[in-house]
Every structure is written in structure tokens, then in C-alpha cells.
mmCIF file of C-alpha atoms and ligand atoms in Angstrom:
data_model
loop_
_atom_site.group_PDB
_atom_site.id
_atom_site.type_symbol
_atom_site.label_atom_id
_atom_site.label_comp_id
_atom_site.label_asym_id
_atom_site.label_seq_id
_atom_site.Cartn_x
_atom_site.Cartn_y
_atom_site.Cartn_z
ATOM 1 C CA MET A 127 21.075 -3.838 8.710
ATOM 2 C CA LYS A 128 20.127 -2.333 12.042
ATOM 3 C CA GLU A 129 18.564 -4.919 14.316
ATOM 4 C CA LEU A 130 16.457 -4.711 17.464
ATOM 5 C CA ASP A 131 15.815 -7.914 19.360
ATOM 6 C CA LEU A 132 12.940 -7.132 21.695
ATOM 7 C CA ARG A 133 12.837 -10.592 23.214
ATOM 8 C CA ALA A 134 15.667 -9.660 25.540
ATOM 9 C CA VAL A 135 13.925 -6.473 26.688
ATOM 10 C CA PRO A 136 11.410 -6.736 29.590
ATOM 11 C CA VAL A 137 7.858 -6.193 28.271
ATOM 12 C CA ASN A 138 7.312 -2.980 30.268
ATOM 13 C CA GLU A 139 10.430 -1.463 28.724
ATOM 14 C CA ARG A 140 9.507 -2.185 25.113
ATOM 15 C CA SER A 141 8.386 1.291 24.188
ATOM 16 C CA PRO A 142 7.309 1.966 20.614
ATOM 17 C CA ASP A 143 9.196 5.272 20.799
ATOM 18 C CA LYS A 144 12.485 3.417 21.031
ATOM 19 C CA ILE A 145 11.690 1.498 17.859
ATOM 20 C CA ILE A 146 10.375 4.533 16.036
ATOM 21 C CA ASN A 147 13.426 6.581 16.976
ATOM 22 C CA ALA A 148 15.766 3.849 15.785
ATOM 23 C CA TRP A 149 13.851 3.772 12.505
ATOM 24 C CA LYS A 150 13.907 7.554 12.147
ATOM 25 C CA GLU A 151 17.690 7.486 12.240
ATOM 26 C CA LEU A 152 17.851 5.279 9.143
ATOM 27 C CA ASN A 153 18.792 6.643 5.767
ATOM 28 C CA GLN A 154 16.439 6.267 2.858
ATOM 29 C CA GLY A 155 16.553 2.689 1.540
ATOM 30 C CA GLU A 156 17.764 1.189 4.824
ATOM 31 C CA ALA A 157 15.691 -1.129 6.979
ATOM 32 C CA LEU A 158 15.278 -1.889 10.649
ATOM 33 C CA ARG A 159 15.039 -5.581 11.514
ATOM 34 C CA LEU A 160 12.775 -6.225 14.452
ATOM 35 C CA ILE A 161 12.711 -9.528 16.314
ATOM 36 C CA ASN A 162 9.858 -10.135 18.719
ATOM 37 C CA ASP A 163 8.001 -12.896 20.561
ATOM 38 C CA HIS A 164 4.603 -11.755 19.309
ATOM 39 C CA ASP A 165 3.197 -10.081 16.215
ATOM 40 C CA PRO A 166 4.032 -6.336 16.452
ATOM 41 C CA LYS A 167 0.767 -5.381 14.699
ATOM 42 C CA PRO A 168 -0.059 -2.334 16.852
ATOM 43 C CA LEU A 169 3.303 -0.869 15.906
ATOM 44 C CA ARG A 170 2.414 -1.249 12.279
ATOM 45 C CA TYR A 171 -0.708 0.869 12.783
ATOM 46 C CA MET A 172 1.390 3.528 14.459
ATOM 47 C CA PHE A 173 3.696 3.578 11.466
ATOM 48 C CA GLN A 174 0.735 3.843 9.146
ATOM 49 C CA ILE A 175 -0.640 6.838 10.929
ATOM 50 C CA GLU A 176 2.641 8.610 11.384
ATOM 51 C CA PHE A 177 4.682 7.651 8.326
ATOM 52 C CA LYS A 178 2.098 6.526 5.808
ATOM 53 C CA ASP A 179 3.925 6.289 2.465
ATOM 54 C CA SER A 180 7.427 6.374 3.894
ATOM 55 C CA PHE A 181 7.788 2.838 5.171
ATOM 56 C CA ALA A 182 7.494 -0.700 3.857
ATOM 57 C CA TRP A 183 6.601 -3.449 6.297
ATOM 58 C CA GLU A 184 7.741 -6.944 5.448
ATOM 59 C CA TYR A 185 7.381 -10.023 7.605
ATOM 60 C CA LYS A 186 10.361 -12.347 7.362
ATOM 61 C CA GLN A 187 8.956 -14.784 9.901
ATOM 62 C CA GLN A 188 5.479 -14.885 11.415
ATOM 63 C CA GLY A 189 5.529 -16.995 14.559
ATOM 64 C CA PRO A 190 4.624 -19.181 16.195
ATOM 65 C CA GLU A 191 7.567 -18.477 18.512
ATOM 66 C CA VAL A 192 9.385 -15.679 16.757
ATOM 67 C CA TRP A 193 8.250 -12.780 14.612
ATOM 68 C CA ILE A 194 10.766 -11.031 12.407
ATOM 69 C CA VAL A 195 9.826 -7.938 10.493
ATOM 70 C CA GLU A 196 11.855 -5.573 8.365
ATOM 71 C CA ILE A 197 10.679 -1.982 8.335
ATOM 72 C CA LYS A 198 12.210 -0.228 5.381
ATOM 73 C CA LYS A 199 12.469 3.501 4.945
ATOM 74 C CA ILE A 200 11.233 4.093 1.416
ATOM 75 C CA LYS A 201 11.543 7.837 1.448
ATOM 76 C CA ALA A 202 12.111 10.559 3.963
ATOM 77 C CA ALA A 203 8.903 11.010 5.934
ATOM 78 C CA ALA A 204 7.006 13.985 4.680
ATOM 79 C CA PRO A 205 4.042 14.728 6.910
ATOM 80 C CA LEU A 206 0.914 15.937 5.160
ATOM 81 C CA SER A 207 0.865 19.699 4.756
ATOM 82 C CA ASP A 208 -2.059 21.641 6.194
ATOM 83 C CA GLU A 209 -3.398 22.060 2.705
ATOM 84 C CA GLN A 210 -3.191 18.300 2.025
ATOM 85 C CA LYS A 211 -4.840 17.571 5.362
ATOM 86 C CA ALA A 212 -7.673 19.972 4.578
ATOM 87 C CA LYS A 213 -8.122 18.388 1.154
ATOM 88 C CA ARG A 214 -8.278 14.909 2.618
ATOM 89 C CA GLU A 215 -10.826 16.051 5.208
ATOM 90 C CA GLU A 216 -12.925 17.589 2.475
ATOM 91 C CA LEU A 217 -12.791 14.363 0.504
ATOM 92 C CA LYS A 218 -13.771 12.335 3.558
ATOM 93 C CA GLN A 219 -16.715 14.641 4.192
ATOM 94 C CA ILE A 220 -17.988 14.254 0.671
ATOM 95 C CA LEU A 221 -17.624 10.472 0.893
ATOM 96 C CA LYS A 222 -19.572 10.496 4.157
ATOM 97 C CA LYS A 223 -22.229 12.713 2.615
ATOM 98 C CA LEU A 224 -22.611 10.305 -0.292
ATOM 99 C CA HIS A 225 -22.978 7.502 2.183
ATOM 100 C CA GLU A 226 -25.520 9.197 4.386
ATOM 101 C CA ALA A 227 -27.620 10.861 1.667
ATOM 102 C CA LYS A 228 -31.324 10.077 1.657
ATOM 103 C CA PRO A 229 -32.620 8.790 -1.688
ATOM 104 C CA GLU A 230 -34.221 12.154 -2.509
ATOM 105 C CA GLU A 231 -30.945 14.004 -1.851
ATOM 106 C CA LEU A 232 -28.692 11.565 -3.632
ATOM 107 C CA ASN A 233 -28.711 13.225 -7.038
ATOM 108 C CA ALA A 234 -27.711 16.614 -5.649
ATOM 109 C CA VAL A 235 -24.930 15.065 -3.537
ATOM 110 C CA LYS A 236 -23.682 13.092 -6.519
ATOM 111 C CA LYS A 237 -23.417 16.272 -8.560
ATOM 112 C CA GLU A 238 -21.439 17.934 -5.816
ATOM 113 C CA ALA A 239 -19.197 14.886 -5.489
ATOM 114 C CA GLN A 240 -18.443 14.846 -9.193
ATOM 115 C CA LYS A 241 -16.764 18.219 -8.837
ATOM 116 C CA TYR A 242 -14.337 16.810 -6.226
ATOM 117 C CA PHE A 243 -13.670 13.516 -7.922
ATOM 118 C CA ARG A 244 -12.620 15.245 -11.112
ATOM 119 C CA GLU A 245 -9.500 16.473 -9.354
ATOM 120 C CA VAL A 246 -8.700 13.568 -7.111
ATOM 121 C CA GLU A 247 -5.830 11.113 -7.542
ATOM 122 C CA PRO A 248 -6.740 7.432 -7.184
ATOM 123 C CA LYS A 249 -4.300 7.024 -4.310
ATOM 124 C CA GLU A 250 -5.692 9.996 -2.428
ATOM 125 C CA LEU A 251 -9.151 8.508 -2.692
ATOM 126 C CA ALA A 252 -7.944 5.167 -1.373
ATOM 127 C CA MET A 253 -6.179 6.800 1.578
ATOM 128 C CA ALA A 254 -9.296 8.812 2.444
ATOM 129 C CA GLU A 255 -11.314 5.590 2.390
ATOM 130 C CA GLN A 256 -8.744 3.895 4.564
ATOM 131 C CA GLU A 257 -8.906 6.681 7.123
ATOM 132 C CA LEU A 258 -12.698 6.470 7.213
ATOM 133 C CA ILE A 259 -12.408 2.759 7.971
ATOM 134 C CA GLN A 260 -9.853 3.424 10.684
ATOM 135 C CA GLU A 261 -12.280 5.961 12.131
ATOM 136 C CA GLY A 262 -15.044 3.397 12.367
ATOM 137 C CA THR A 263 -16.799 3.039 9.005
ATOM 138 C CA THR A 264 -17.196 -0.692 8.518
ATOM 139 C CA ARG A 265 -15.833 -2.387 5.446
ATOM 140 C CA THR A 266 -19.346 -3.423 4.381
ATOM 141 C CA GLU A 267 -20.479 0.192 4.573
ATOM 142 C CA MET A 268 -17.400 1.233 2.648
ATOM 143 C CA LYS A 269 -18.167 -1.267 -0.053
ATOM 144 C CA ARG A 270 -21.650 0.138 -0.471
ATOM 145 C CA LEU A 271 -20.177 3.588 -0.499
ATOM 146 C CA CYS A 272 -17.652 2.521 -3.115
ATOM 147 C CA ASP A 273 -20.498 1.485 -5.385
ATOM 148 C CA VAL A 274 -22.100 4.899 -5.103
ATOM 149 C CA HIS A 275 -18.935 6.830 -5.723
ATOM 150 C CA LEU A 276 -17.976 4.438 -8.480
ATOM 151 C CA GLU A 277 -21.112 5.541 -10.269
ATOM 152 C CA VAL A 278 -20.173 9.178 -9.709
ATOM 153 C CA MET A 279 -16.609 8.668 -10.847
ATOM 154 C CA LYS A 280 -17.213 6.765 -14.052
ATOM 155 C CA GLY A 281 -15.935 8.919 -16.835
ATOM 156 C CA ASN A 282 -13.859 11.077 -14.511
ATOM 157 C CA LEU A 283 -11.040 8.804 -13.443
ATOM 158 C CA GLY A 284 -11.016 7.022 -16.765
ATOM 159 C CA VAL A 285 -9.181 9.927 -18.340
ATOM 160 C CA LYS A 286 -6.376 9.691 -15.829
ATOM 161 C CA ALA A 287 -6.104 5.917 -16.066
ATOM 162 C CA LYS A 288 -5.600 5.977 -19.833
ATOM 163 C CA LYS A 289 -2.354 7.831 -19.330
ATOM 164 C CA LEU A 290 -0.755 4.697 -17.878
ATOM 165 C CA ARG A 291 1.160 3.393 -20.866
ATOM 166 C CA LEU A 292 3.149 0.335 -19.849
ATOM 167 C CA PRO A 293 4.915 -2.417 -21.777
ATOM 168 C CA ALA A 294 2.979 -5.592 -22.609
ATOM 169 C CA SER A 295 5.107 -7.559 -20.152
ATOM 170 C CA HIS A 296 4.200 -5.374 -17.168
ATOM 171 C CA PRO A 297 1.937 -7.118 -14.616
ATOM 172 C CA ILE A 298 -0.611 -4.305 -14.872
ATOM 173 C CA THR A 299 -0.830 -4.673 -18.653
ATOM 174 C CA ILE A 300 -1.218 -8.439 -18.283
ATOM 175 C CA CYS A 301 -4.084 -7.954 -15.827
ATOM 176 C CA LYS A 302 -5.750 -5.281 -17.922
ATOM 177 C CA ASP A 303 -5.534 -7.448 -21.037
ATOM 178 C CA GLU A 304 -7.139 -10.273 -19.092
ATOM 179 C CA HIS A 305 -9.838 -7.881 -17.920
ATOM 180 C CA LYS A 306 -10.716 -7.126 -21.535
ATOM 181 C CA ILE A 307 -11.281 -10.834 -22.194
ATOM 182 C CA ILE A 308 -13.238 -11.269 -18.957
ATOM 183 C CA LYS A 309 -15.431 -8.280 -19.819
ATOM 184 C CA ARG A 310 -16.101 -9.665 -23.287
ATOM 185 C CA ASN A 311 -17.292 -12.917 -21.747
ATOM 186 C CA LEU A 312 -19.389 -11.068 -19.171
ATOM 187 C CA ARG A 313 -21.195 -9.387 -22.046
ATOM 188 C CA ARG A 314 -21.720 -12.795 -23.679
ATOM 189 C CA LEU A 315 -23.062 -14.132 -20.387
ATOM 190 C CA LYS A 316 -25.487 -11.252 -20.082
ATOM 191 C CA ALA A 317 -26.790 -11.780 -23.604
ATOM 192 C CA LEU A 318 -27.065 -15.496 -22.890
ATOM 193 C CA ALA A 319 -29.259 -14.869 -19.844
ATOM 194 C CA GLU A 320 -31.736 -13.106 -22.099
ATOM 195 C CA LYS A 321 -31.722 -15.971 -24.610
ATOM 196 C CA LEU A 322 -32.221 -18.532 -21.849
ATOM 197 C CA LYS A 323 -35.263 -16.597 -20.672
ATOM 198 C CA GLN A 324 -36.729 -16.510 -24.139
ATOM 199 C CA ALA A 325 -36.099 -20.198 -24.852
ATOM 200 C CA GLY A 326 -38.713 -21.340 -22.322
ATOM 201 C CA SER A 327 -37.668 -25.014 -22.131
ATOM 202 C CA PHE A 328 -34.523 -27.126 -21.784
ATOM 203 C CA GLU A 329 -35.118 -28.504 -25.240
ATOM 204 C CA LYS A 330 -35.248 -25.135 -26.920
ATOM 205 C CA ALA A 331 -32.354 -23.852 -24.820
ATOM 206 C CA LYS A 332 -29.967 -26.676 -25.744
ATOM 207 C CA LYS A 333 -27.637 -24.554 -27.858
ATOM 208 C CA HIS A 334 -27.545 -21.849 -25.193
ATOM 209 C CA LEU A 335 -26.875 -24.371 -22.449
ATOM 210 C CA ASP A 336 -23.804 -25.562 -24.330
ATOM 211 C CA ILE A 337 -22.506 -21.997 -24.427
ATOM 212 C CA LEU A 338 -23.319 -21.686 -20.737
ATOM 213 C CA LYS A 339 -21.078 -24.686 -19.999
ATOM 214 C CA GLU A 340 -18.247 -23.130 -21.955
ATOM 215 C CA LEU A 341 -18.663 -19.749 -20.235
ATOM 216 C CA SER A 342 -18.947 -21.172 -16.737
ATOM 217 C CA HIS A 343 -15.699 -23.054 -17.337
ATOM 218 C CA PHE A 344 -14.085 -19.833 -18.523
ATOM 219 C CA PHE A 345 -15.086 -17.998 -15.348
ATOM 220 C CA LEU A 346 -13.629 -20.726 -13.147
ATOM 221 C CA GLU A 347 -10.389 -20.302 -15.098
ATOM 222 C CA THR A 348 -10.222 -16.629 -14.105
ATOM 223 C CA GLU A 349 -9.309 -17.676 -10.562
ATOM 224 C CA LYS A 350 -5.634 -17.566 -11.460
ATOM 225 C CA HIS A 351 -6.073 -13.910 -12.331
ATOM 226 C CA HIS A 352 -7.527 -13.176 -8.893
ATOM 227 C CA ALA A 353 -4.850 -15.302 -7.246
ATOM 228 C CA ARG A 354 -2.108 -13.243 -8.892
ATOM 229 C CA GLU A 355 -3.716 -10.034 -7.688
ATOM 230 C CA GLU A 356 -4.062 -11.410 -4.169
ATOM 231 C CA LYS A 357 -0.698 -13.076 -3.853
ATOM 232 C CA ALA A 358 1.595 -10.876 -5.928
ATOM 233 C CA ILE A 359 0.194 -7.326 -5.866
ATOM 234 C CA PHE A 360 -1.912 -6.986 -2.706
ATOM 235 C CA PRO A 361 0.738 -8.045 -0.152
ATOM 236 C CA ARG A 362 3.047 -5.375 -1.526
ATOM 237 C CA LEU A 363 0.357 -2.706 -1.342
ATOM 238 C CA LYS A 364 -0.316 -3.734 2.240
ATOM 239 C CA ALA A 365 3.374 -3.546 3.040
ATOM 240 C CA HIS A 366 3.271 0.064 1.841
ATOM 241 C CA GLY A 367 0.454 0.828 4.263
ATOM 242 C CA VAL A 368 -2.368 0.568 1.706
ATOM 243 C CA ILE A 369 -4.335 -1.989 3.679
ATOM 244 C CA GLU A 370 -8.038 -1.477 3.204
ATOM 245 C CA PRO A 371 -8.503 -1.281 -0.568
ATOM 246 C CA PRO A 372 -6.921 -4.712 -1.170
ATOM 247 C CA LEU A 373 -9.112 -6.188 1.592
ATOM 248 C CA ILE A 374 -12.225 -4.893 -0.151
ATOM 249 C CA PHE A 375 -11.118 -6.436 -3.442
ATOM 250 C CA GLU A 376 -10.273 -9.734 -1.727
ATOM 251 C CA GLU A 377 -13.759 -9.910 -0.248
ATOM 252 C CA ASP A 378 -15.170 -9.383 -3.731
ATOM 253 C CA HIS A 379 -13.077 -12.277 -5.045
ATOM 254 C CA VAL A 380 -14.541 -14.607 -2.417
ATOM 255 C CA GLU A 381 -18.073 -13.617 -3.387
ATOM 256 C CA PHE A 382 -17.343 -14.063 -7.089
ATOM 257 C CA MET A 383 -15.854 -17.509 -6.530
ATOM 258 C CA ALA A 384 -18.964 -18.693 -4.688
ATOM 259 C CA ARG A 385 -21.175 -17.522 -7.574
ATOM 260 C CA LYS A 386 -18.904 -18.964 -10.253
ATOM 261 C CA LYS A 387 -19.113 -22.362 -8.571
ATOM 262 C CA VAL A 388 -22.909 -22.185 -8.485
ATOM 263 C CA LEU A 389 -22.931 -21.129 -12.144
ATOM 264 C CA ASN A 390 -20.733 -24.088 -13.029
ATOM 265 C CA GLU A 391 -22.840 -26.550 -11.025
ATOM 266 C CA LEU A 392 -26.025 -25.330 -12.686
ATOM 267 C CA ALA A 393 -24.434 -25.442 -16.121
ATOM 268 C CA LEU A 394 -23.213 -29.007 -15.682
ATOM 269 C CA ALA A 395 -26.326 -30.364 -13.959
ATOM 270 C CA GLU A 396 -28.530 -32.877 -15.675
ATOM 271 C CA ASN A 397 -30.990 -30.264 -16.878
ATOM 272 C CA LYS A 398 -34.340 -31.998 -17.070
ATOM 273 C CA GLY A 399 -36.694 -30.786 -14.328
ATOM 274 C CA ASP A 400 -38.619 -27.556 -14.150
ATOM 275 C CA TYR A 401 -37.167 -24.990 -16.545
ATOM 276 C CA ARG A 402 -38.665 -22.070 -14.611
ATOM 277 C CA GLU A 403 -37.010 -23.286 -11.462
ATOM 278 C CA PHE A 404 -33.703 -23.499 -13.310
ATOM 279 C CA LEU A 405 -34.127 -19.923 -14.555
ATOM 280 C CA GLY A 406 -34.997 -18.788 -11.041
ATOM 281 C CA LYS A 407 -31.692 -20.150 -9.818
ATOM 282 C CA ILE A 408 -29.399 -19.128 -12.616
ATOM 283 C CA SER A 409 -30.710 -15.642 -13.441
ATOM 284 C CA PRO A 410 -29.700 -13.976 -10.135
ATOM 285 C CA VAL A 411 -26.242 -15.568 -10.311
ATOM 286 C CA ILE A 412 -25.673 -14.214 -13.807
ATOM 287 C CA GLU A 413 -27.085 -10.844 -12.787
ATOM 288 C CA PHE A 414 -24.734 -10.692 -9.800
ATOM 289 C CA LEU A 415 -21.643 -11.585 -11.809
ATOM 290 C CA THR A 416 -22.341 -9.397 -14.822
ATOM 291 C CA THR A 417 -23.005 -6.363 -12.629
ATOM 292 C CA ASN A 418 -20.516 -6.733 -9.812
ATOM 293 C CA LEU A 419 -17.585 -8.264 -11.641
ATOM 294 C CA THR A 420 -17.847 -5.566 -14.299
ATOM 295 C CA ASP A 421 -17.718 -2.889 -11.603
ATOM 296 C CA HIS A 422 -14.883 -4.661 -9.802
ATOM 297 C CA ILE A 423 -12.831 -4.625 -12.996
ATOM 298 C CA TYR A 424 -13.623 -0.968 -13.556
ATOM 299 C CA LYS A 425 -12.379 -0.120 -10.069
ATOM 300 C CA GLU A 426 -9.203 -2.119 -10.597
ATOM 301 C CA ASP A 427 -8.427 -0.581 -13.978
ATOM 302 C CA ASN A 428 -9.140 2.969 -12.845
ATOM 303 C CA ILE A 429 -8.325 3.119 -9.162
ATOM 304 C CA LEU A 430 -6.477 0.111 -7.804
ATOM 305 C CA TYR A 431 -3.962 -0.467 -10.594
ATOM 306 C CA PRO A 432 -3.011 3.214 -11.089
ATOM 307 C CA MET A 433 -2.595 3.457 -7.331
ATOM 308 C CA ALA A 434 -0.493 0.290 -7.224
ATOM 309 C CA TYR A 435 1.632 1.652 -10.053
ATOM 310 C CA GLU A 436 2.357 4.792 -8.060
ATOM 311 C CA THR A 437 3.021 2.866 -4.870
ATOM 312 C CA LEU A 438 5.382 0.064 -5.942
ATOM 313 C CA ASP A 439 8.836 0.801 -7.288
ATOM 314 C CA LYS A 440 10.446 -0.698 -10.394
ATOM 315 C CA ASP A 441 12.212 -3.516 -8.566
ATOM 316 C CA GLU A 442 9.024 -4.480 -6.803
ATOM 317 C CA TRP A 443 7.215 -4.743 -10.136
ATOM 318 C CA LYS A 444 9.942 -7.094 -11.335
ATOM 319 C CA GLU A 445 9.282 -9.259 -8.286
ATOM 320 C CA VAL A 446 5.551 -9.078 -8.930
ATOM 321 C CA ARG A 447 6.143 -10.321 -12.469
ATOM 322 C CA LYS A 448 8.238 -13.237 -11.172
ATOM 323 C CA LYS A 449 5.474 -14.183 -8.787
ATOM 324 C CA PHE A 450 2.941 -13.915 -11.636
ATOM 325 C CA ASP A 451 4.986 -16.427 -13.626
ATOM 326 C CA ALA A 452 5.239 -18.737 -10.620
ATOM 327 C CA ILE A 453 1.472 -18.699 -9.999
ATOM 328 C CA GLY A 454 0.710 -19.191 -13.682
ATOM 329 C CA TYR A 455 -1.762 -17.816 -16.169
ATOM 330 C CA CYS A 456 -5.273 -18.542 -17.328
ATOM 331 C CA CYS A 457 -6.166 -20.597 -20.413
ATOM 332 C CA PHE A 458 -6.873 -17.313 -22.181
ATOM 333 C CA ALA A 459 -3.532 -15.724 -21.350
ATOM 334 C CA PRO A 460 -1.546 -14.090 -24.174
ATOM 335 C CA ALA A 461 0.422 -16.620 -26.225
ATOM 336 C CA ASP A 462 3.909 -15.728 -24.955
ATOM 337 C CA LEU A 463 2.754 -16.183 -21.363
ATOM 338 C CA LYS A 464 1.224 -19.559 -22.092
ATOM 339 C CA LYS A 465 4.521 -20.684 -23.575
ATOM 340 C CA LYS A 466 6.156 -19.662 -20.333
ATOM 341 C CA LYS A 467 3.642 -21.745 -18.418
ATOM 342 C CA ARG A 468 4.557 -24.862 -20.366
ATOM 343 C CA SER A 469 8.305 -24.520 -20.185
HETATM 344 FE FE1 FE2 B 225 -9.726 -8.477 -8.668
HETATM 345 FE FE1 FE2 B 226 -8.718 -8.131 -11.773
#
């Protein structure tokens, strides 16, 4: 493997061009090993802008004294054609329009957007979002924007996503199967919220409160699912230059965890006091989870997973599966996976 040890080079002579040129000379599949005395993050951004899908960035050591990174050439760099560039610009404009639309204009803009989204590949959408963030749209704004275009896209991307037919042992299938179970329990939780409202007192709600305990425990168990996404799939996406979408999903996970803990605390509390007060606390938590976690899953099934499937190669998916097994599965995992967990 080609190696460049920058520690021996005076700081003012460490030009990124030298590194980029050395990398350009590599054949497909080869990697450049870079050794440095600080994190070469800015270089990574340069690679992202210039080589996008053609490189994989993998830290072998991250400080505190020495940073070692391997920059692999995944495929020969193919710059975006003028047509692709124009398409991406168009997509960015429509995303911006959706974001900036006044409430009275929103319906018309949504209609227009639908036309574009019908054609768009999940990965292209993610890259357009990433560019918008790099150009200054904040991640919070992007998240709000995601919710609007999610609404527009429902029904459009779904058709494309169904084409992904993978074996049961594939990490994506495992996650999607888990999603089905999570969604089923989200529906149960939603129905339960209604019953809790109708019950009117702790006494009358006893049966429902027992189900609430069971469900809140279930949702805590889903953490392993999120952990596998974060630790096995996301780092690989990031190494391929897909940085922003995983960050948005990670932020969601943090918010869900906080709510799941509150749900669990409320479910296990000695429920005696004011029933109205209890409802006032638990209803918004349930509302948040049933709405946002359902949308999160939709985005993963229809955008993030298809994009990850396109981005990672076969060997990487094998590694993802190994990491899945190492992290472990939820109590509701398919039987053959649970056996694996025990052995
Ligand atoms: Fe997730
Ligand atoms: Fe998920």
C-alpha cells in the first residue's frame, strides 16, 4: 500500500495537492495510507467535493498523537456531467422552494415537487440534501424540510424501494423486518393512548396500564436496532462520503431514546395521583413517538436503506452483518438470530 507520512514534512509544505495527486495515481481498489499528527478532516471535505462516490475514507488510528487514515479508490473518479449537475441544481432549488414556501403556497409547491420526486433516486436526493447543508442550510432546517418532502414523496419512492429483494440474512432485511414489528407496536401504542383517554381514572385504566408497561419495555428494547444502524451501517456510509443523512438519523435516535425513557418512567411509576396530570404527561410523548418514529422508519425503508444498498459493496455488507451479530439483536428478533445471540 502506498504510504505518505506527513509528520516528517514541514507544515508549510504539506499541500493537499501532493496527497490528492498521489491518490489519483492509484488503481481502482488500491488505497493510500496517510499518517499525520492531526486529524486531516479538511482533506476529507476536499475529497468529498472533488471525488464524491469514488473514495472510501477509513480511520485506522484517531489520535491523540498520530492519525492514520486509509483513502481507498473505490472506482475511477467520474465527475458529474453537465446534465447531472443541472439535475442536482434543479433538485436543490425545489427542495429550497419547499422549505421557503409560505403556508398559502405550500400546496402548489408540493404538487410541483411531486413531479420531480417521481424520477429521483434516493441517493441523488441525499446528495442534494448534503450539498444544501454544505452550502449553509442547518441540519435542523434540513430536518424540517425532510418532513415536508417526506410527505410529498410518500407513495412515490415506495415503488422503487419494493424492488429491493434481498435474502433474509441481509442486514437490510433484518432491519426492515424489525421495522415491521416496531410499526405494529407503534399502532398498538397509538390505540392505547385513545383508550387511556377514555378510561378517565387509574382504576378504570388498569388493564391499559399493564399493556403500557409491556409496550414501553418493548420500545426500550429497540435500542439495539438503532445501535446496529449507528455502529454498523452509518460509519460505512460516512466513509463513502454520505455524511449528512446518517447524522440526521442519529439525531432522531437521541430524541427517541429520551422519549422512550420518559414513557418507561411514566409506565412504571406508582400511578395514584391526578389522572389528568398523568394523561397530560404521557399523551404528548406517545404522540411524538407514534408520529416521528413512524416517519423515521419510512425514511429508512425508502431512502436510507436503498441508498446504503447502492453505496456499500458486497464485502462491506458481510462486515456489516458480522458487526450486527457482535452488537446483538432485540428480544423480538427472528428466531435464528436469537439462537445466534445465545451461542
Ligand atoms: Fe433509525
Ligand atoms: Fe431503523
